[in-house]
Tab-separated table of C-alpha atoms in Angstrom:
chain	number	residue	atom	x	y	z
A	1	MET	CA	112.433	100.905	67.324
A	2	ARG	CA	114.061	102.598	70.088
A	3	LYS	CA	117.429	101.424	68.759
A	4	ASP	CA	116.856	103.301	65.516
A	5	GLY	CA	115.600	106.256	67.402
A	6	LEU	CA	111.914	105.903	66.258
A	7	LEU	CA	110.456	106.113	69.961
A	8	GLU	CA	111.130	105.756	73.523
A	9	PHE	CA	109.346	103.596	76.112
A	10	THR	CA	109.017	103.157	79.698
A	11	GLU	CA	108.424	100.299	82.064
A	12	SER	CA	107.145	101.033	85.639
A	13	LEU	CA	106.475	98.355	88.265
A	14	LEU	CA	103.281	98.619	90.398
A	15	GLY	CA	104.110	100.135	93.468
A	16	THR	CA	106.891	102.379	92.247
A	17	GLU	CA	104.811	105.327	90.957
A	18	ASN	CA	105.656	107.602	93.856
A	19	GLY	CA	109.224	106.222	94.514
A	20	GLY	CA	107.804	103.251	96.682
A	21	SER	CA	108.950	99.745	96.640
A	22	PRO	CA	107.716	97.341	93.821
A	23	HIS	CA	104.551	95.220	94.695
A	24	SER	CA	104.599	91.598	94.160
A	25	TYR	CA	101.587	89.357	94.360
A	26	LYS	CA	100.528	86.046	95.311
A	27	GLU	CA	97.224	84.077	94.853
A	28	ILE	CA	95.446	82.572	97.603
A	29	LEU	CA	92.517	80.196	97.101
A	30	PHE	CA	89.369	80.532	98.894
A	31	PRO	CA	87.401	76.996	98.616
A	32	ALA	CA	83.953	76.733	97.405
A	33	ASP	CA	82.569	76.408	100.937
A	34	SER	CA	84.260	79.511	102.337
A	35	GLY	CA	81.011	81.303	102.776
A	36	LEU	CA	82.106	84.431	100.787
A	37	VAL	CA	79.257	85.770	98.618
A	38	GLN	CA	80.052	84.791	94.879
A	39	HIS	CA	78.460	87.905	93.120
A	40	GLY	CA	80.852	90.682	94.044
A	41	LEU	CA	84.369	91.816	94.638
A	42	HIS	CA	85.819	91.129	98.083
A	43	ILE	CA	88.510	93.621	99.297
A	44	TRP	CA	90.560	93.777	102.703
A	45	PRO	CA	92.274	97.059	102.491
A	46	ARG	CA	95.337	97.738	104.790
A	47	ARG	CA	96.879	100.710	103.287
A	48	ASN	CA	100.422	99.293	102.589
A	49	HIS	CA	99.086	95.997	101.257
A	50	MET	CA	95.577	94.526	100.488
A	51	LEU	CA	93.952	91.114	99.692
A	52	MET	CA	91.106	90.952	97.140
A	53	ALA	CA	88.951	87.914	96.053
A	54	LEU	CA	86.968	87.154	92.849
A	55	ALA	CA	84.717	84.346	92.092
A	56	ASN	CA	85.685	81.311	90.011
A	57	LEU	CA	83.212	79.225	88.088
A	58	ASP	CA	83.396	76.077	90.342
A	59	GLY	CA	82.333	78.298	93.400
A	60	SER	CA	85.752	78.733	94.657
A	61	MET	CA	87.273	82.215	94.803
A	62	THR	CA	90.784	83.300	93.877
A	63	GLY	CA	92.283	85.622	96.232
A	64	THR	CA	95.276	87.967	95.475
A	65	LEU	CA	97.633	89.490	98.103
A	66	TYR	CA	99.373	92.591	96.924
A	67	MET	CA	102.183	93.896	98.964
A	68	ASP	CA	105.983	95.110	98.799
A	69	LYS	CA	108.212	92.596	97.116
A	70	ASP	CA	111.153	93.567	99.519
A	71	GLY	CA	111.441	95.718	102.795
A	72	GLU	CA	110.620	95.463	106.432
A	73	GLU	CA	107.209	93.927	106.056
A	74	SER	CA	107.127	92.246	102.592
A	75	PHE	CA	107.068	88.869	100.904
A	76	ALA	CA	110.784	88.626	101.581
A	77	THR	CA	110.559	88.897	105.216
A	78	ILE	CA	107.361	86.671	105.536
A	79	ASN	CA	109.313	83.521	104.987
A	80	ASP	CA	108.613	80.865	107.566
A	81	ASP	CA	105.635	79.448	109.663
A	82	GLU	CA	106.143	82.043	112.458
A	83	THR	CA	106.192	84.998	110.287
A	84	ALA	CA	103.387	83.881	108.087
A	85	THR	CA	101.153	83.150	111.037
A	86	LYS	CA	101.916	86.460	112.731
A	87	PHE	CA	101.099	88.254	109.534
A	88	PHE	CA	97.674	86.657	108.877
A	89	GLU	CA	96.656	86.892	112.670
A	90	LYS	CA	97.680	90.599	112.747
A	91	TYR	CA	96.105	91.840	109.369
A	92	TYR	CA	93.821	89.281	108.109
A	93	PRO	CA	92.233	87.250	111.007
A	94	GLU	CA	89.058	86.763	109.417
A	95	VAL	CA	90.421	85.502	106.173
A	96	ILE	CA	92.205	82.577	108.022
A	97	SER	CA	88.876	80.488	108.500
A	98	LEU	CA	87.673	81.459	104.956
A	99	VAL	CA	90.672	79.657	103.456
A	100	GLY	CA	90.365	76.577	105.568
A	101	GLY	CA	92.454	77.470	108.505
A	102	ILE	CA	95.954	79.030	109.475
A	103	GLU	CA	97.958	76.033	108.174
A	104	LYS	CA	96.406	76.433	104.681
A	105	ALA	CA	96.833	80.176	104.881
A	106	ARG	CA	100.387	80.029	105.577
A	107	SER	CA	101.380	77.278	103.259
A	108	GLN	CA	99.810	79.292	100.380
A	109	MET	CA	101.692	82.427	101.613
A	110	LEU	CA	104.975	80.593	101.671
A	111	ASN	CA	104.608	78.177	98.751
A	112	ASN	CA	102.656	79.906	96.185
A	113	PRO	CA	104.638	81.643	93.454
A	114	SER	CA	104.839	85.454	93.409
A	115	GLY	CA	104.359	87.786	90.184
A	116	LEU	CA	105.130	91.262	89.283
A	117	LEU	CA	102.670	93.609	87.634
A	118	GLY	CA	103.771	96.840	85.704
A	119	THR	CA	102.779	99.397	83.048
A	120	VAL	CA	104.360	99.894	79.556
A	121	ARG	CA	104.235	103.416	77.972
A	122	THR	CA	105.605	104.161	74.504
A	123	THR	CA	105.996	107.711	73.118
A	124	LYS	CA	104.464	106.735	69.696
A	125	TRP	CA	102.647	103.494	68.546
A	126	ASN	CA	103.447	103.683	64.903
A	127	TYR	CA	106.445	104.316	62.641
A	128	LYS	CA	105.003	105.854	59.338
A	129	GLY	CA	103.182	103.151	57.373
A	130	ARG	CA	105.384	100.467	58.305
A	131	ILE	CA	104.815	99.399	61.924
A	132	VAL	CA	101.822	99.888	64.254
A	133	LEU	CA	101.763	98.659	67.893
A	134	ILE	CA	98.245	97.574	69.293
A	135	GLY	CA	97.020	95.928	72.407
A	136	ASP	CA	99.710	95.069	75.129
A	137	ALA	CA	102.556	95.799	72.814
A	138	ALA	CA	101.538	99.435	73.045
A	139	HIS	CA	99.864	99.715	76.395
A	140	ALA	CA	100.645	96.826	78.761
A	141	ILE	CA	98.729	97.926	82.047
A	142	VAL	CA	98.011	96.725	85.363
A	143	PRO	CA	94.368	94.788	85.853
A	144	PHE	CA	92.674	96.836	88.350
A	145	PHE	CA	90.093	98.209	86.154
A	146	GLY	CA	89.516	95.217	84.051
A	147	GLN	CA	89.892	96.991	80.717
A	148	GLY	CA	93.147	95.659	79.202
A	149	MET	CA	91.179	93.241	76.614
A	150	ASN	CA	88.632	95.835	76.095
A	151	CYS	CA	91.192	98.589	75.065
A	152	GLY	CA	92.879	96.035	72.848
A	153	PHE	CA	89.461	95.408	70.996
A	154	GLU	CA	89.010	99.193	70.756
A	155	ASP	CA	92.442	99.504	69.127
A	156	VAL	CA	91.630	96.736	66.430
A	157	LEU	CA	88.224	98.436	65.565
A	158	GLN	CA	89.839	101.804	65.268
A	159	LEU	CA	92.722	100.334	63.278
A	160	LEU	CA	89.990	98.778	60.847
A	161	ILE	CA	88.114	102.092	60.668
A	162	VAL	CA	91.275	103.895	59.370
A	163	LEU	CA	92.430	101.199	57.041
A	164	GLU	CA	88.906	101.282	55.381
A	165	LYS	CA	88.836	105.163	55.422
A	166	TYR	CA	92.089	105.418	53.621
A	167	ARG	CA	91.493	102.291	51.484
A	168	CYS	CA	94.983	100.813	52.319
A	169	LYS	CA	96.004	98.142	49.830
A	170	GLY	CA	98.466	95.175	50.367
A	171	GLY	CA	101.739	95.241	48.799
A	172	SER	CA	105.526	95.828	49.639
A	173	ILE	CA	106.466	99.408	50.666
A	174	GLY	CA	110.156	98.493	49.854
A	175	THR	CA	113.109	97.489	52.245
A	176	ILE	CA	114.782	100.052	54.329
A	177	LYS	CA	118.367	100.144	53.860
A	178	THR	CA	119.398	102.695	56.605
A	179	ILE	CA	117.548	105.232	58.893
A	180	VAL	CA	119.533	108.241	59.697
A	181	ASN	CA	117.815	110.893	61.842
A	182	GLY	CA	114.330	109.420	61.025
A	183	GLU	CA	114.961	109.594	57.265
A	184	GLU	CA	114.845	106.362	55.448
A	185	THR	CA	116.807	105.082	52.545
A	186	ILE	CA	114.744	102.694	50.556
A	187	GLU	CA	115.569	99.674	48.331
A	188	SER	CA	112.742	98.894	45.780
A	189	GLU	CA	112.038	95.292	45.508
A	190	GLY	CA	111.040	95.643	42.007
A	191	SER	CA	108.298	92.973	42.282
A	192	LEU	CA	104.834	93.030	41.116
A	193	ASN	CA	103.765	93.547	44.567
A	194	GLN	CA	105.396	96.909	44.949
A	195	MET	CA	103.208	99.584	46.114
A	196	SER	CA	102.838	102.901	44.446
A	197	THR	CA	103.890	106.002	46.238
A	198	GLU	CA	100.200	106.925	46.800
A	199	ASP	CA	99.256	103.526	48.383
A	200	ALA	CA	102.304	103.674	50.533
A	201	ALA	CA	101.181	107.148	51.778
A	202	SER	CA	97.671	105.708	52.584
A	203	TRP	CA	99.258	103.448	55.077
A	204	ALA	CA	101.353	106.186	56.699
A	205	THR	CA	98.223	108.431	57.058
A	206	ALA	CA	96.187	105.704	58.411
A	207	PHE	CA	98.565	104.621	60.912
A	208	GLU	CA	99.318	108.177	62.101
A	209	GLU	CA	95.408	108.912	62.591
A	210	PHE	CA	95.331	105.596	64.534
A	211	ASN	CA	98.037	106.651	66.771
A	212	ASN	CA	96.588	110.096	67.479
A	213	ALA	CA	93.174	108.716	68.076
A	214	ARG	CA	94.281	105.876	70.510
A	215	LYS	CA	97.371	106.822	72.313
A	216	ALA	CA	95.765	109.142	74.574
A	217	ASN	CA	93.241	106.537	75.581
A	218	GLY	CA	95.766	104.054	76.158
A	219	ASP	CA	97.747	106.410	78.312
A	220	ALA	CA	94.565	107.330	80.295
A	221	ILE	CA	93.512	103.689	81.197
A	222	ALA	CA	97.035	102.944	82.187
A	223	GLN	CA	96.848	105.842	84.587
A	224	LEU	CA	93.194	104.955	85.701
A	225	ALA	CA	94.201	101.370	86.467
A	226	VAL	CA	97.030	102.350	88.691
A	227	GLU	CA	94.983	104.938	90.518
A	228	ASN	CA	92.250	102.340	91.035
A	229	PHE	CA	94.795	100.132	92.545
A	230	HIS	CA	95.750	102.799	95.132
A	231	GLU	CA	92.062	103.580	95.703
A	232	MET	CA	91.214	99.969	96.555
A	233	ARG	CA	94.407	99.460	98.705
A	234	ASP	CA	94.406	102.749	100.530
A	235	ARG	CA	91.181	104.552	100.474
A	236	VAL	CA	88.076	102.182	100.584
A	237	ALA	CA	88.350	102.132	104.446
A	238	ASP	CA	88.709	105.716	104.748
A	239	ARG	CA	85.820	107.945	105.984
A	240	THR	CA	86.126	110.913	103.663
A	241	PHE	CA	86.431	108.547	100.705
A	242	LEU	CA	83.293	106.671	101.590
A	243	LEU	CA	81.488	109.996	102.138
A	244	GLN	CA	82.610	111.276	98.716
A	245	LYS	CA	81.249	107.881	97.056
A	246	ARG	CA	77.923	108.070	98.835
A	247	VAL	CA	77.561	111.800	97.556
A	248	GLU	CA	78.743	110.722	94.003
A	249	ASN	CA	76.149	107.901	93.944
A	250	ARG	CA	73.364	110.450	95.003
A	251	ILE	CA	74.224	112.953	92.409
A	252	GLU	CA	74.609	110.322	89.807
A	253	LYS	CA	71.179	109.043	90.435
A	254	ALA	CA	69.572	112.478	90.484
A	255	MET	CA	71.107	113.849	87.395
A	256	SER	CA	72.757	110.947	85.259
A	257	HIS	CA	72.258	112.912	82.000
A	258	LYS	CA	74.946	115.240	83.154
A	259	PHE	CA	76.950	113.366	85.746
A	260	ARG	CA	78.268	109.701	85.775
A	261	SER	CA	80.778	108.457	88.071
A	262	GLY	CA	84.443	107.850	86.878
A	263	TYR	CA	83.810	103.934	87.263
A	264	ALA	CA	80.819	104.086	85.239
A	265	MET	CA	82.312	106.037	82.503
A	266	VAL	CA	85.328	103.831	82.316
A	267	CYS	CA	83.468	100.447	82.590
A	268	TYR	CA	80.316	101.251	80.628
A	269	GLY	CA	81.341	104.017	78.226
A	270	GLY	CA	83.386	103.493	75.085
A	271	SER	CA	85.011	105.227	72.032
A	272	GLY	CA	82.692	105.983	69.034
A	273	VAL	CA	79.195	106.866	69.677
A	274	GLY	CA	78.942	109.106	72.777
A	275	GLU	CA	82.732	109.602	72.977
A	276	VAL	CA	82.989	108.377	76.589
A	277	THR	CA	86.425	107.393	76.033
A	278	TYR	CA	89.170	106.498	78.650
A	279	HIS	CA	90.765	109.839	77.858
A	280	ASN	CA	87.459	111.738	78.398
A	281	ALA	CA	86.351	109.726	81.445
A	282	LEU	CA	89.807	110.753	83.036
A	283	GLU	CA	89.460	114.227	82.187
A	284	LEU	CA	85.859	114.457	83.622
A	285	SER	CA	86.976	112.321	86.623
A	286	ARG	CA	89.477	114.830	87.643
A	287	VAL	CA	86.867	117.850	87.535
A	288	GLN	CA	84.144	115.781	89.148
A	289	ASN	CA	86.399	114.845	92.021
A	290	GLU	CA	87.199	118.418	92.538
A	291	ILE	CA	83.448	119.376	92.831
A	292	LEU	CA	82.880	116.379	95.257
A	293	GLY	CA	85.675	117.606	97.447
A	294	SER	CA	84.382	121.120	97.843
A	295	LEU	CA	80.928	119.611	98.489
A	296	ILE	CA	81.921	117.388	101.256
A	297	LYS	CA	84.581	119.462	102.888
A	298	ASP	CA	83.026	120.571	106.023
A	299	LEU	CA	80.945	117.507	106.431
A	300	ALA	CA	84.064	115.315	105.974
A	301	ALA	CA	85.919	117.320	108.780
A	302	GLU	CA	82.794	116.751	110.973
A	303	LEU	CA	82.871	112.916	110.053
A	304	GLU	CA	86.558	112.612	110.659
A	305	ALA	CA	86.090	114.159	114.190
A	306	LEU	CA	83.811	111.323	115.328
A	307	PRO	CA	85.580	109.185	117.781
A	308	GLY	CA	87.444	106.018	116.336
A	309	ASP	CA	85.049	103.603	118.447
A	310	SER	CA	81.924	105.275	117.198
A	311	ASP	CA	79.627	103.610	114.731
A	312	TRP	CA	80.602	106.199	112.115
A	313	SER	CA	79.726	104.198	109.049
A	314	SER	CA	75.962	103.992	109.921
A	315	HIS	CA	75.880	107.828	109.727
A	316	LEU	CA	77.267	108.000	106.032
A	317	ASP	CA	73.700	108.262	104.273
A	318	ASP	CA	72.832	110.934	106.723
A	319	TYR	CA	75.928	112.986	105.990
A	320	ALA	CA	75.571	112.490	102.360
A	321	SER	CA	71.944	113.840	102.203
A	322	ARG	CA	73.024	117.121	103.746
A	323	VAL	CA	74.834	117.862	100.408
A	324	SER	CA	72.664	120.281	98.367
A	325	LEU	CA	71.918	118.854	94.973
A	326	GLU	CA	71.259	122.347	93.852
A	327	ASP	CA	74.631	123.560	94.790
A	328	ALA	CA	76.019	120.205	93.093
A	329	GLU	CA	74.053	120.950	89.758
A	330	LYS	CA	75.262	124.537	89.612
A	331	LEU	CA	78.996	123.387	89.877
A	332	ILE	CA	78.470	120.720	87.269
A	333	ASP	CA	76.793	123.035	84.807
A	334	GLU	CA	79.843	125.373	85.304
A	335	LYS	CA	82.596	122.872	85.113
A	336	VAL	CA	81.396	119.574	83.893
A	337	VAL	CA	78.910	120.361	81.109
A	338	PRO	CA	81.538	122.507	79.154
A	339	LEU	CA	83.631	119.497	78.805
A	340	HIS	CA	80.821	117.476	77.549
A	341	GLU	CA	80.326	119.966	74.704
A	342	LYS	CA	84.250	120.203	74.157
A	343	TYR	CA	84.655	116.502	73.673
A	344	GLY	CA	81.315	115.693	72.067
A	345	ILE	CA	80.298	113.509	75.087
A	346	ASP	CA	76.777	111.825	75.366
A	347	LEU	CA	76.322	110.454	78.765
A	348	SER	CA	73.242	108.664	77.721
A	349	THR	CA	75.354	106.165	76.008
A	350	VAL	CA	76.781	105.073	79.211
A	351	ALA	CA	75.076	101.780	80.340
A	352	ALA	CA	72.975	102.169	83.454
């Protein structure tokens, strides 16, 4: 399609979003007797790299280490027993016993295969009524929101809706002989299956409406997934970020009818009834994060000023309780509720 000038697409590897080095990943097995709690996501954030672990049905956990493919501290330079041992002892000492000892840790680090993750974006998902892209063909994304399959299912649902809406019928549109500046020269097949002009137009209308309905959501979840990776890798150990999350949770519990976290909207919302789509969740999250930032600005400065050896994490709830819910609601009514009205959003459809 790009060869014929019908669309453009981009491919970007994880880690290169801001000009950085591509990230690779390696899986590291935590055995069933590791002692890790099964019902939860485990993250060891280290800003330039991170290890995370998710439960398997047999009681084991699959850990995944994400870090630079090449560079001074990367998979390329951790290439023998000495460098692997030093890496785990420096950054993940608590993980060594969980995976069964240093020998198993470094063996997996050195011998397990590495992979790459990336995002594919296209300028358009259809060409007239002839071709339509759905699923990963249209929006291959990184897995850090767990929404790739769900986004594909939403594509299928929307496609079925528009095909039924415009009563699209099967048959042959005809063979394209040439495409010049987007204009086709058609050779009719002259068969009994040849579509009428009206039937062919219904497919073009349906595919165009599908593209307009879904592309913004595909682009949004692609962006959200990359942002969630950086949030997990860089920010989950950050004082200001953790304070903001506590305040976000407090506001959400107090007024869930007009404020839901970005995570809740992405994972428990959906297109259709309620219109808590990926695109709308992204738009709301941008505004809500600005509000949260303004609410915690002074408190965050105070929290950041605490000594590094202080038990600052035990004070997060106290700091969060000092945020005025009345001030928060005024800002939400001023900046967030109008977006609900603009996009037709009903937060009551977001699962608790």
